[in-house]
Coordinates of C-alpha atoms in Angstrom, one line a residue:
M1073 CA -48.7 -9.9 -36.4
F1074 CA -45.2 -9.8 -37.2
S1075 CA -42.2 -10.9 -35.2
L1076 CA -38.2 -10.1 -35.2
T1077 CA -36.1 -12.9 -34.4
I1078 CA -33.2 -12.8 -32.4
L1079 CA -30.0 -15.2 -32.5
L1080 CA -27.3 -15.4 -30.4
I1081 CA -24.0 -15.8 -32.4
P1082 CA -21.5 -18.3 -30.5
S1083 CA -19.3 -19.1 -33.4
L1084 CA -18.2 -18.3 -37.0
F1085 CA -21.2 -20.6 -38.0
A1086 CA -23.8 -17.6 -37.9
T1087 CA -21.9 -16.4 -40.6
T1088 CA -23.7 -18.7 -43.0
A1089 CA -27.2 -17.7 -41.8
L1090 CA -26.2 -14.2 -43.5
S1091 CA -25.3 -15.3 -46.8
S1092 CA -29.1 -14.4 -47.9
Q1093 CA -28.6 -11.3 -46.4
L1094 CA -25.6 -10.3 -48.4
P1095 CA -23.1 -9.5 -46.4
L1096 CA -20.3 -6.7 -46.2
K1097 CA -16.6 -7.9 -46.2
L1098 CA -14.9 -5.6 -44.1
E1099 CA -11.0 -6.1 -45.4
N1100 CA -9.7 -3.0 -44.0
T1101 CA -10.6 -2.5 -40.0
S1102 CA -8.6 0.9 -39.3
D1103 CA -10.1 2.9 -37.0
D1104 CA -9.2 5.5 -39.5
L1105 CA -12.1 4.6 -41.8
Y1106 CA -14.4 5.0 -39.2
Y1107 CA -16.4 8.1 -37.2
R1108 CA -14.8 8.5 -33.9
L1109 CA -17.7 9.6 -31.0
P1110 CA -16.2 12.9 -29.2
N1111 CA -17.1 11.5 -25.9
E1112 CA -19.2 8.7 -24.3
I1113 CA -22.8 8.7 -25.2
R1114 CA -25.0 8.3 -21.6
R1115 CA -27.8 10.2 -21.6
V1116 CA -29.8 10.8 -24.7
A1117 CA -32.9 12.7 -25.2
V1118 CA -35.6 11.4 -27.5
I1119 CA -38.5 13.8 -28.5
G1120 CA -41.6 12.3 -29.2
A1121 CA -43.7 9.9 -27.8
G1122 CA -45.7 8.4 -30.7
A1123 CA -45.0 4.9 -32.3
T1124 CA -41.5 5.5 -33.0
G1125 CA -40.1 8.1 -30.5
L1126 CA -41.7 4.9 -27.8
Q1127 CA -39.8 2.6 -29.5
I1128 CA -36.8 4.4 -30.2
T1129 CA -36.7 5.0 -26.1
A1130 CA -37.3 1.5 -24.9
T1131 CA -34.4 0.3 -27.4
L1132 CA -32.5 2.8 -25.7
V1133 CA -33.3 2.0 -22.1
D1134 CA -32.5 -1.5 -22.8
H1135 CA -29.2 -0.6 -24.2
G1136 CA -28.3 1.0 -20.9
F1137 CA -28.7 4.2 -21.5
E1138 CA -30.2 7.2 -19.5
A1139 CA -33.1 8.0 -22.0
R1140 CA -35.5 10.8 -21.3
M1141 CA -38.5 11.3 -23.6
F1142 CA -40.4 14.5 -23.9
E1143 CA -43.7 14.5 -25.2
R1144 CA -45.8 17.9 -25.5
A1145 CA -49.2 16.0 -25.4
P1146 CA -50.4 14.4 -22.2
N1147 CA -50.1 11.1 -23.3
P1148 CA -48.3 8.8 -25.7
G1149 CA -49.7 8.5 -29.1
G1150 CA -48.4 10.8 -31.5
V1151 CA -51.0 11.2 -34.7
W1152 CA -53.2 8.4 -33.2
H1153 CA -54.0 9.9 -30.0
Y1154 CA -57.1 11.3 -30.8
T1155 CA -58.9 14.0 -28.5
E1156 CA -62.0 16.3 -29.3
K1157 CA -59.7 19.1 -28.3
V1158 CA -58.3 21.2 -31.9
P1159 CA -55.1 22.6 -32.4
V1160 CA -55.3 26.3 -33.0
P1161 CA -56.1 27.8 -36.3
A1162 CA -53.6 27.4 -38.6
S1163 CA -51.8 31.2 -40.0
F1164 CA -53.0 32.7 -43.4
P1165 CA -50.4 32.5 -44.9
N1166 CA -48.2 30.3 -43.9
D1167 CA -45.8 31.3 -41.0
P1168 CA -42.3 30.7 -41.9
I1169 CA -40.9 27.2 -42.2
E1170 CA -38.8 27.6 -38.9
T1171 CA -42.0 28.5 -36.4
M1172 CA -44.6 26.7 -38.3
A1173 CA -44.9 23.7 -36.1
Y1174 CA -45.0 26.3 -33.5
V1175 CA -43.3 29.5 -32.0
P1176 CA -40.8 28.4 -29.0
D1177 CA -41.4 30.5 -26.1
I1178 CA -38.2 31.0 -23.5
P1179 CA -37.7 33.5 -21.3
N1180 CA -34.6 35.5 -20.3
R1181 CA -34.6 33.7 -17.2
L1182 CA -33.9 29.8 -16.5
P1183 CA -35.5 28.0 -14.7
S1184 CA -38.7 29.8 -14.5
T1185 CA -42.3 29.4 -13.3
R1186 CA -45.4 31.4 -14.1
I1187 CA -48.9 31.1 -13.5
Y1188 CA -51.7 31.8 -16.3
E1189 CA -55.2 32.7 -15.9
D1190 CA -57.9 33.5 -18.2
G1191 CA -57.5 36.9 -20.2
D1192 CA -53.6 37.1 -19.3
E1193 CA -52.1 38.7 -22.9
G1194 CA -55.5 38.4 -24.6
R1195 CA -55.5 34.5 -24.2
T1196 CA -57.5 31.9 -22.6
V1197 CA -56.1 29.5 -20.9
D1198 CA -57.6 26.8 -23.1
W1199 CA -55.6 28.1 -26.2
R1200 CA -52.4 28.0 -24.5
L1201 CA -52.9 24.7 -23.7
R1202 CA -53.8 23.8 -27.1
E1203 CA -50.9 25.8 -28.7
H1204 CA -48.4 24.1 -26.2
W1205 CA -49.9 20.7 -27.0
S1206 CA -50.9 21.1 -30.5
P1207 CA -53.5 18.2 -30.6
S1208 CA -53.3 15.4 -33.2
P1209 CA -55.0 16.0 -36.6
A1210 CA -57.2 12.5 -36.3
W1211 CA -60.7 12.7 -36.7
R1212 CA -63.3 10.4 -34.9
N1213 CA -64.3 8.0 -37.5
M1214 CA -60.6 7.8 -38.8
M1215 CA -59.4 4.6 -40.4
T1216 CA -56.2 3.2 -41.5
T1217 CA -55.1 1.9 -44.7
Q1218 CA -53.0 -0.7 -43.8
P1219 CA -54.1 -4.1 -42.6
Y1220 CA -53.7 -4.9 -38.3
Q1221 CA -50.8 -7.3 -39.2
I1222 CA -48.7 -4.5 -40.6
M1223 CA -49.5 -1.8 -37.5
S1224 CA -48.3 -3.6 -34.7
L1225 CA -45.7 -3.1 -32.2
P1226 CA -43.1 -5.4 -30.7
D1227 CA -44.7 -8.1 -28.7
T1228 CA -48.0 -6.0 -28.8
G1229 CA -51.0 -7.9 -31.0
Y1230 CA -54.9 -6.8 -31.1
P1231 CA -57.6 -8.8 -29.8
K1232 CA -59.0 -11.6 -31.9
N1233 CA -61.0 -10.8 -34.5
T1234 CA -59.6 -7.5 -35.2
P1235 CA -60.9 -6.3 -38.7
W1236 CA -58.7 -5.8 -41.7
K1237 CA -58.9 -1.8 -41.4
L1238 CA -58.3 -0.6 -38.0
H1239 CA -60.6 2.2 -36.3
Q1240 CA -58.1 5.2 -35.1
L1241 CA -59.3 3.9 -31.4
D1242 CA -58.0 0.7 -31.8
V1243 CA -54.3 1.7 -33.0
N1244 CA -54.4 4.3 -29.7
R1245 CA -55.3 1.1 -27.5
H1246 CA -52.9 -0.5 -29.5
V1247 CA -49.6 2.0 -29.2
R1248 CA -51.0 2.8 -25.3
Q1249 CA -50.8 -0.8 -24.4
Y1250 CA -47.2 -0.9 -26.0
A1251 CA -46.1 2.3 -23.9
S1252 CA -47.8 0.5 -20.8
S1253 CA -45.6 -2.7 -21.6
V1254 CA -42.3 -0.9 -21.5
G1255 CA -43.0 1.4 -18.7
L1256 CA -43.4 4.4 -20.8
N1257 CA -46.8 5.4 -20.7
A1258 CA -48.0 9.1 -18.8
N1259 CA -48.9 7.3 -15.5
D1260 CA -45.6 5.8 -15.4
G1261 CA -44.0 8.8 -15.1
D1262 CA -44.4 8.7 -11.2
H1263 CA -42.2 5.5 -11.1
T1264 CA -39.3 6.3 -13.5
N1265 CA -37.5 9.3 -14.5
I1266 CA -37.7 8.3 -18.2
T1267 CA -41.1 10.0 -19.3
S1268 CA -42.0 13.8 -19.4
Y1269 CA -45.5 14.3 -20.5
W1270 CA -46.8 17.7 -21.0
T1271 CA -43.9 18.8 -22.1
R1272 CA -42.4 20.7 -25.0
V1273 CA -38.9 21.0 -26.6
E1274 CA -38.1 24.7 -27.4
R1275 CA -34.4 24.7 -28.5
V1276 CA -32.0 21.7 -28.9
E1277 CA -28.2 23.3 -29.2
K1278 CA -24.9 23.0 -28.4
I1279 CA -23.6 25.9 -26.4
P1280 CA -19.7 26.2 -26.0
G1281 CA -18.1 25.3 -22.5
T1282 CA -21.0 22.3 -21.9
A1283 CA -18.3 19.8 -22.9
R1284 CA -19.7 19.1 -26.2
R1285 CA -23.0 18.1 -25.0
W1286 CA -26.6 19.1 -26.2
T1287 CA -28.5 21.6 -23.7
V1288 CA -32.2 20.8 -24.5
T1289 CA -34.4 24.0 -23.3
L1290 CA -37.8 22.3 -22.0
R1291 CA -41.3 24.1 -21.4
K1292 CA -44.0 22.1 -19.3
V1293 CA -47.2 22.8 -19.1
T1294 CA -49.7 21.5 -16.0
P1295 CA -53.6 22.4 -15.7
L1296 CA -54.4 23.6 -12.3
R1297 CA -57.8 22.9 -10.4
D1298 CA -58.8 26.4 -10.1
G1299 CA -58.8 26.8 -14.2
K1300 CA -55.4 28.0 -14.2
L1301 CA -52.1 27.1 -16.0
E1302 CA -48.7 26.4 -14.8
V1303 CA -45.7 27.0 -17.2
A1304 CA -42.0 25.6 -16.3
W1305 CA -39.3 26.4 -17.9
W1306 CA -35.5 24.7 -17.3
Q1307 CA -32.1 23.3 -19.1
E1308 CA -31.0 19.7 -19.0
Q1309 CA -27.5 18.5 -20.4
F1310 CA -27.4 15.3 -22.9
D1311 CA -24.8 13.9 -24.9
A1312 CA -26.9 12.6 -27.8
V1313 CA -30.3 14.0 -28.8
V1314 CA -33.2 11.8 -31.1
V1315 CA -35.7 13.2 -33.1
G1316 CA -38.2 10.6 -32.5
Y1317 CA -40.9 11.3 -35.0
R1318 CA -41.2 12.3 -38.3
S1319 CA -42.8 15.8 -38.2
D1320 CA -45.3 14.6 -40.9
C1321 CA -48.5 16.2 -39.2
E1322 CA -48.0 19.1 -37.2
A1323 CA -47.0 22.2 -39.4
A1324 CA -50.4 22.5 -41.5
W1325 CA -49.6 23.8 -44.9
V1326 CA -51.8 26.4 -46.4
P1327 CA -51.3 26.8 -50.3
P1328 CA -50.5 30.1 -51.7
I1329 CA -53.9 30.0 -53.5
R1330 CA -54.9 33.9 -54.8
G1331 CA -57.4 35.2 -52.3
L1332 CA -57.5 32.3 -49.8
D1333 CA -56.1 34.7 -47.0
G1334 CA -59.1 37.1 -47.2
W1335 CA -61.5 34.4 -47.2
A1336 CA -59.8 32.9 -43.7
S1337 CA -60.1 36.4 -42.6
T1338 CA -63.3 37.0 -43.5
W1339 CA -65.0 33.6 -42.0
P1340 CA -62.3 31.8 -39.9
N1341 CA -65.2 29.8 -38.5
F1342 CA -65.6 28.2 -42.0
V1343 CA -62.4 28.1 -43.5
F1344 CA -59.8 26.3 -42.0
H1345 CA -57.1 23.1 -42.1
S1346 CA -58.2 19.4 -42.2
R1347 CA -56.5 19.2 -38.4
Q1348 CA -59.2 21.2 -36.8
Y1349 CA -61.9 18.5 -38.3
R1350 CA -63.2 15.8 -35.7
S1351 CA -67.0 14.8 -36.6
P1352 CA -69.4 15.1 -39.9
Q1353 CA -72.2 15.7 -37.5
D1354 CA -70.5 19.5 -37.3
F1355 CA -71.4 19.8 -41.0
A1356 CA -75.1 18.5 -40.9
N1357 CA -77.1 20.5 -44.1
K1358 CA -73.4 22.2 -44.7
N1359 CA -72.1 22.0 -48.6
V1360 CA -68.4 21.4 -47.7
L1361 CA -66.0 22.0 -50.4
I1362 CA -62.6 20.2 -49.6
L1363 CA -59.4 21.1 -51.1
G1364 CA -56.7 18.1 -51.7
G1365 CA -57.1 14.9 -53.3
G1366 CA -55.0 13.2 -50.9
L1367 CA -55.5 10.4 -48.1
S1368 CA -57.1 12.8 -45.6
G1369 CA -58.9 14.5 -48.3
V1370 CA -60.6 11.7 -49.3
G1371 CA -61.3 10.2 -45.9
I1372 CA -63.0 13.2 -44.8
A1373 CA -64.9 13.6 -47.7
N1374 CA -66.1 9.8 -47.7
D1375 CA -67.0 10.7 -43.4
L1376 CA -69.1 13.4 -44.1
I1377 CA -71.8 12.0 -46.4
G1378 CA -74.7 11.0 -44.9
H1379 CA -74.3 14.3 -43.0
A1380 CA -73.6 17.1 -45.1
T1381 CA -76.1 18.5 -47.8
S1382 CA -73.4 18.6 -50.4
V1383 CA -69.6 17.4 -50.2
T1384 CA -67.5 18.6 -53.2
L1385 CA -63.5 17.8 -53.5
S1386 CA -61.0 19.8 -55.1
A1387 CA -58.0 18.2 -56.7
R1388 CA -54.9 18.7 -59.1
E1389 CA -56.1 16.9 -62.4
S1390 CA -52.2 16.6 -63.5
A1391 CA -51.9 14.7 -60.1
S1392 CA -50.1 11.2 -60.8
R1393 CA -49.0 9.9 -57.7
P1394 CA -50.3 6.4 -56.8
I1395 CA -51.5 7.1 -53.2
I1396 CA -53.6 9.8 -54.7
A1397 CA -54.8 7.9 -57.2
A1398 CA -55.8 5.1 -55.1
A1399 CA -57.4 7.4 -52.5
R1400 CA -59.5 8.8 -55.5
G1401 CA -60.7 5.3 -56.4
G1402 CA -61.9 4.9 -52.9
L1403 CA -64.5 8.2 -52.7
Q1404 CA -67.8 7.3 -52.5
S1405 CA -69.8 8.2 -55.8
N1406 CA -72.0 11.0 -54.0
V1407 CA -68.9 13.1 -53.6
T1408 CA -68.4 15.9 -56.5
L1409 CA -65.0 15.7 -58.1
I1410 CA -64.2 19.4 -59.3
G1411 CA -60.8 20.6 -60.5
E1412 CA -58.1 22.7 -58.9
V1413 CA -59.1 26.0 -57.4
T1414 CA -56.8 28.8 -58.7
Q1415 CA -58.9 31.7 -57.3
F1416 CA -61.0 33.0 -54.2
H1417 CA -62.5 36.1 -55.3
E1418 CA -62.5 38.7 -52.7
P1419 CA -65.2 39.1 -50.3
S1420 CA -67.6 42.2 -51.0
A1421 CA -70.5 43.3 -49.8
L1422 CA -72.9 41.5 -51.7
H1423 CA -71.0 38.4 -50.2
A1424 CA -72.7 38.7 -46.6
N1425 CA -71.7 34.8 -45.8
L1426 CA -69.1 32.2 -47.4
R1427 CA -71.9 31.1 -49.5
D1428 CA -71.9 34.0 -51.6
G1429 CA -68.2 33.8 -52.3
V1430 CA -66.8 32.7 -55.8
L1431 CA -64.3 30.3 -56.8
T1432 CA -62.1 30.3 -60.2
L1433 CA -61.1 26.3 -61.3
A1434 CA -58.0 25.7 -63.7
N1435 CA -60.2 25.4 -66.3
G1436 CA -62.2 29.0 -65.7
T1437 CA -65.2 28.3 -64.5
L1438 CA -66.6 29.9 -61.8
V1439 CA -68.1 28.0 -58.8
S1440 CA -69.9 29.0 -55.8
G1441 CA -72.5 27.9 -52.9
F1442 CA -70.5 26.5 -50.1
D1443 CA -70.9 26.6 -46.6
T1444 CA -67.6 25.6 -45.3
V1445 CA -64.2 25.4 -46.9
I1446 CA -62.0 22.3 -45.3
L1447 CA -58.2 22.5 -46.6
A1448 CA -56.6 19.1 -46.6
T1449 CA -53.4 20.3 -48.2
G1450 CA -51.3 18.1 -45.8
F1451 CA -48.1 19.7 -43.8
R1452 CA -44.3 20.5 -44.1
K1453 CA -41.9 19.7 -42.0
S1454 CA -40.7 22.1 -39.2
L1455 CA -38.5 21.1 -36.3
P1456 CA -38.6 24.4 -34.6
F1457 CA -36.2 23.4 -31.7
L1458 CA -33.5 23.2 -34.3
V1459 CA -33.7 26.4 -35.4
D1460 CA -29.9 26.3 -35.9
Y1461 CA -30.5 23.1 -38.6
H1462 CA -32.9 25.5 -40.5
N1463 CA -32.3 27.2 -43.9
S1464 CA -35.7 28.1 -45.2
T1465 CA -33.5 30.2 -48.0
I1466 CA -32.7 26.7 -49.7
K1467 CA -35.8 25.9 -52.3
G1468 CA -36.7 22.9 -53.5
R1469 CA -33.8 20.3 -54.3
D1470 CA -31.3 23.3 -54.5
D1471 CA -28.4 22.2 -52.7
P1472 CA -25.9 25.3 -52.2
E1473 CA -22.9 24.8 -49.9
T1474 CA -23.6 26.7 -46.4
I1475 CA -21.6 26.7 -43.1
V1476 CA -24.2 24.9 -41.6
A1477 CA -25.5 21.9 -43.0
P1478 CA -29.0 22.3 -42.8
I1479 CA -31.5 19.2 -42.2
V1480 CA -34.6 21.5 -42.6
T1481 CA -35.1 24.0 -45.8
D1482 CA -38.5 24.7 -47.4
G1483 CA -40.2 21.9 -45.6
T1484 CA -40.9 19.4 -48.2
H1485 CA -38.0 17.2 -46.8
L1486 CA -35.4 16.5 -44.7
R1487 CA -31.6 16.5 -45.4
S1488 CA -27.8 16.1 -44.4
L1489 CA -28.8 13.0 -42.6
H1490 CA -26.7 9.6 -43.0
W1491 CA -28.7 6.8 -44.6
T1492 CA -29.1 5.4 -41.0
G1493 CA -30.9 8.9 -39.4
H1494 CA -27.7 10.3 -38.1
Y1495 CA -26.8 13.9 -38.7
I1496 CA -23.5 13.9 -40.8
D1497 CA -21.7 16.5 -39.7
D1498 CA -22.7 15.6 -35.9
P1499 CA -23.9 11.9 -35.5
T1500 CA -24.7 12.5 -31.8
L1501 CA -27.7 13.8 -33.4
F1502 CA -30.6 11.8 -34.6
V1503 CA -33.3 12.0 -36.9
C1504 CA -36.2 9.2 -37.4
T1505 CA -36.6 9.1 -40.8
E1506 CA -38.6 6.0 -40.9
G1507 CA -42.2 4.8 -39.7
P1508 CA -42.7 2.5 -36.9
W1509 CA -44.7 0.1 -38.4
R1510 CA -44.0 -1.5 -41.9
D1511 CA -40.8 -3.7 -41.7
R1512 CA -40.0 -2.4 -38.4
V1513 CA -37.8 0.1 -39.8
A1514 CA -37.9 2.5 -37.4
Y1515 CA -37.0 -0.5 -34.5
L1516 CA -34.0 -1.3 -36.5
Q1517 CA -33.1 2.6 -37.0
A1518 CA -33.2 2.8 -33.1
L1519 CA -31.3 -0.4 -32.7
G1520 CA -28.6 1.3 -35.1
A1521 CA -28.3 4.1 -33.4
A1522 CA -28.3 2.5 -29.4
R1523 CA -25.1 0.3 -31.1
V1524 CA -23.2 3.6 -33.1
W1525 CA -23.5 5.2 -29.3
S1526 CA -22.5 2.4 -27.3
G1527 CA -19.2 1.4 -29.6
K1528 CA -20.9 -1.5 -31.0
A1529 CA -22.0 -0.7 -34.9
R1530 CA -19.7 2.0 -36.5
L1531 CA -20.4 4.7 -39.2
P1532 CA -18.0 5.6 -41.8
T1533 CA -16.0 9.3 -41.3
I1534 CA -18.3 12.3 -41.7
E1535 CA -15.7 12.5 -45.1
Q1536 CA -16.9 9.5 -46.3
M1537 CA -20.6 9.6 -45.3
W1538 CA -20.9 13.2 -47.3
K1539 CA -19.0 11.7 -50.4
T1540 CA -21.9 8.7 -50.4
Y1541 CA -25.0 11.4 -49.7
P1542 CA -27.2 11.1 -52.2
G1543 CA -27.5 14.8 -52.7
A1544 CA -30.8 17.1 -52.1
A1545 CA -31.9 15.9 -55.5
H1546 CA -32.2 12.2 -54.6
V1547 CA -32.7 12.7 -50.7
L1548 CA -36.6 12.1 -50.7
Q1549 CA -36.2 8.9 -52.6
E1550 CA -33.3 7.9 -50.5
L1551 CA -34.7 8.2 -47.2
S1552 CA -38.1 6.4 -48.6
L1553 CA -37.0 3.4 -49.5
I1554 CA -39.6 0.9 -49.8
G1555 CA -39.9 -0.3 -46.3
R1556 CA -38.7 -4.5 -46.8
I1557 CA -35.8 -3.0 -49.0
K1558 CA -34.7 -0.4 -46.4
S1559 CA -35.2 -3.4 -43.7
R1560 CA -32.8 -5.4 -45.3
L1561 CA -30.3 -2.6 -45.8
F1562 CA -30.4 -2.1 -41.6
V1563 CA -30.0 -5.7 -40.7
T1564 CA -27.2 -6.5 -43.5
W1565 CA -25.6 -3.5 -41.6
L1566 CA -26.1 -4.3 -38.0
N1567 CA -25.3 -8.0 -38.7
N1568 CA -21.8 -7.2 -40.2
E1569 CA -21.1 -5.2 -37.4
I1570 CA -22.7 -8.0 -35.0
L1571 CA -20.0 -10.3 -36.5
E1572 CA -17.1 -7.8 -35.7
F1573 CA -18.4 -6.9 -31.8
G1574 CA -20.7 -9.8 -30.9
G1575 CA -24.4 -9.9 -29.7
P1576 CA -27.8 -11.2 -31.2
L1577 CA -27.9 -11.8 -35.0
V1578 CA -31.1 -9.7 -36.0
I1579 CA -33.1 -11.2 -39.0
P1580 CA -35.7 -9.5 -41.3
P1581 CA -38.6 -9.5 -39.2
S1582 CA -41.8 -11.6 -40.9
F1583 CA -45.9 -11.1 -40.7
D1584 CA -47.9 -13.7 -39.5
E1585 CA -51.7 -13.9 -39.3

């Protein structure tokens, strides 16, 4: 487990403690060099109750903010909240990036309440619940790829004799234990006004005449005992908003492979995205094809061994990312590895079932004989509640001038963010770009947001932040620096601000057995 040491600074002697962290010298303290908040920040909305959102909310509460945490699931955990329920099927082809994660549902009149029952508008209550919730893509036997010493939350340990690799249930229990320790678990809701589970954020916007505050439109579902579903909509006002998750595992991405849409339409129960995979027992005596050679593809392929009749993994032969190479290195020997699929041939009357369907590989080889196709093809970043900050007309790393600087473009990355996570054009909007585990960068990022909004840390002016912004050509590397480097960058900045304004000195986290 790691620890984050905090030391009080009684005098300038503490400056020497920072010498190994290369503190920056602030020779000019003119207010003109720094961003000025438009108004006092007191009330903050946090979206998401995964390991990251929980840390951010707890940090804000510790710093005296009136925080409200919204989570569309019934419990905390994010991707580690395993459930047998599966998300609604992914769209073939993909929905637009703006609504790839979900389509916001806002009635004309707010607040509003409605009761749904099976059959209303052609939907079941179960479908409405899963569409609202979007259950985690974790599968029953999923294991971590990192040791438990790294995957630890503040002041929350794992039991003795915990194995090096963790089962997803171990991580889930760990996250919920942390949530309880800081009063943010689902069963703490009756005692605080902080958490709101089963609540999806439909829109975040600044409306003229609201004193520069953010208006957040919310949608909460409540399953009723009679099998019906109550849905309530309302709005709340906030001084600042935090996107407390990285949106890495919500918007399922379907590759534009010729003929794939036709297969999904013809055999919808047998061609699906990996986020719907749960258990290998469901594929007993089946010939399974998995598209995608990343961590999920390899993990699911290995999980199926011993249950499926055969497991075949299709991956691009040109892929050279180290993480993919490492994942493939973990493939069990009885998984068949083939090249990239370039075409799904159109089903015909001769193809009564999927096993008769024919695929073409990149080298021209024709293959067939599969009962199920699982698309472990990843996700795209989509933040439907920030519709004003999407611009899907911008592709790849193009960086044209726009009236509103977008945060999401083609879904491959987030942009227009300062390295701290603040949206450059309006730092009262904050997007967490870091994972919750390694080197506690997410916690340090939360600490930075809390100190900036409380006036105890400074950001450069908006103009200066844009001058130092790396641009879309480098934003991926800039926002995904190695954890240890990014951790020290945050610590150096925070401690220089602490030397100016006072407070506890933070030194980099260390890992202990």
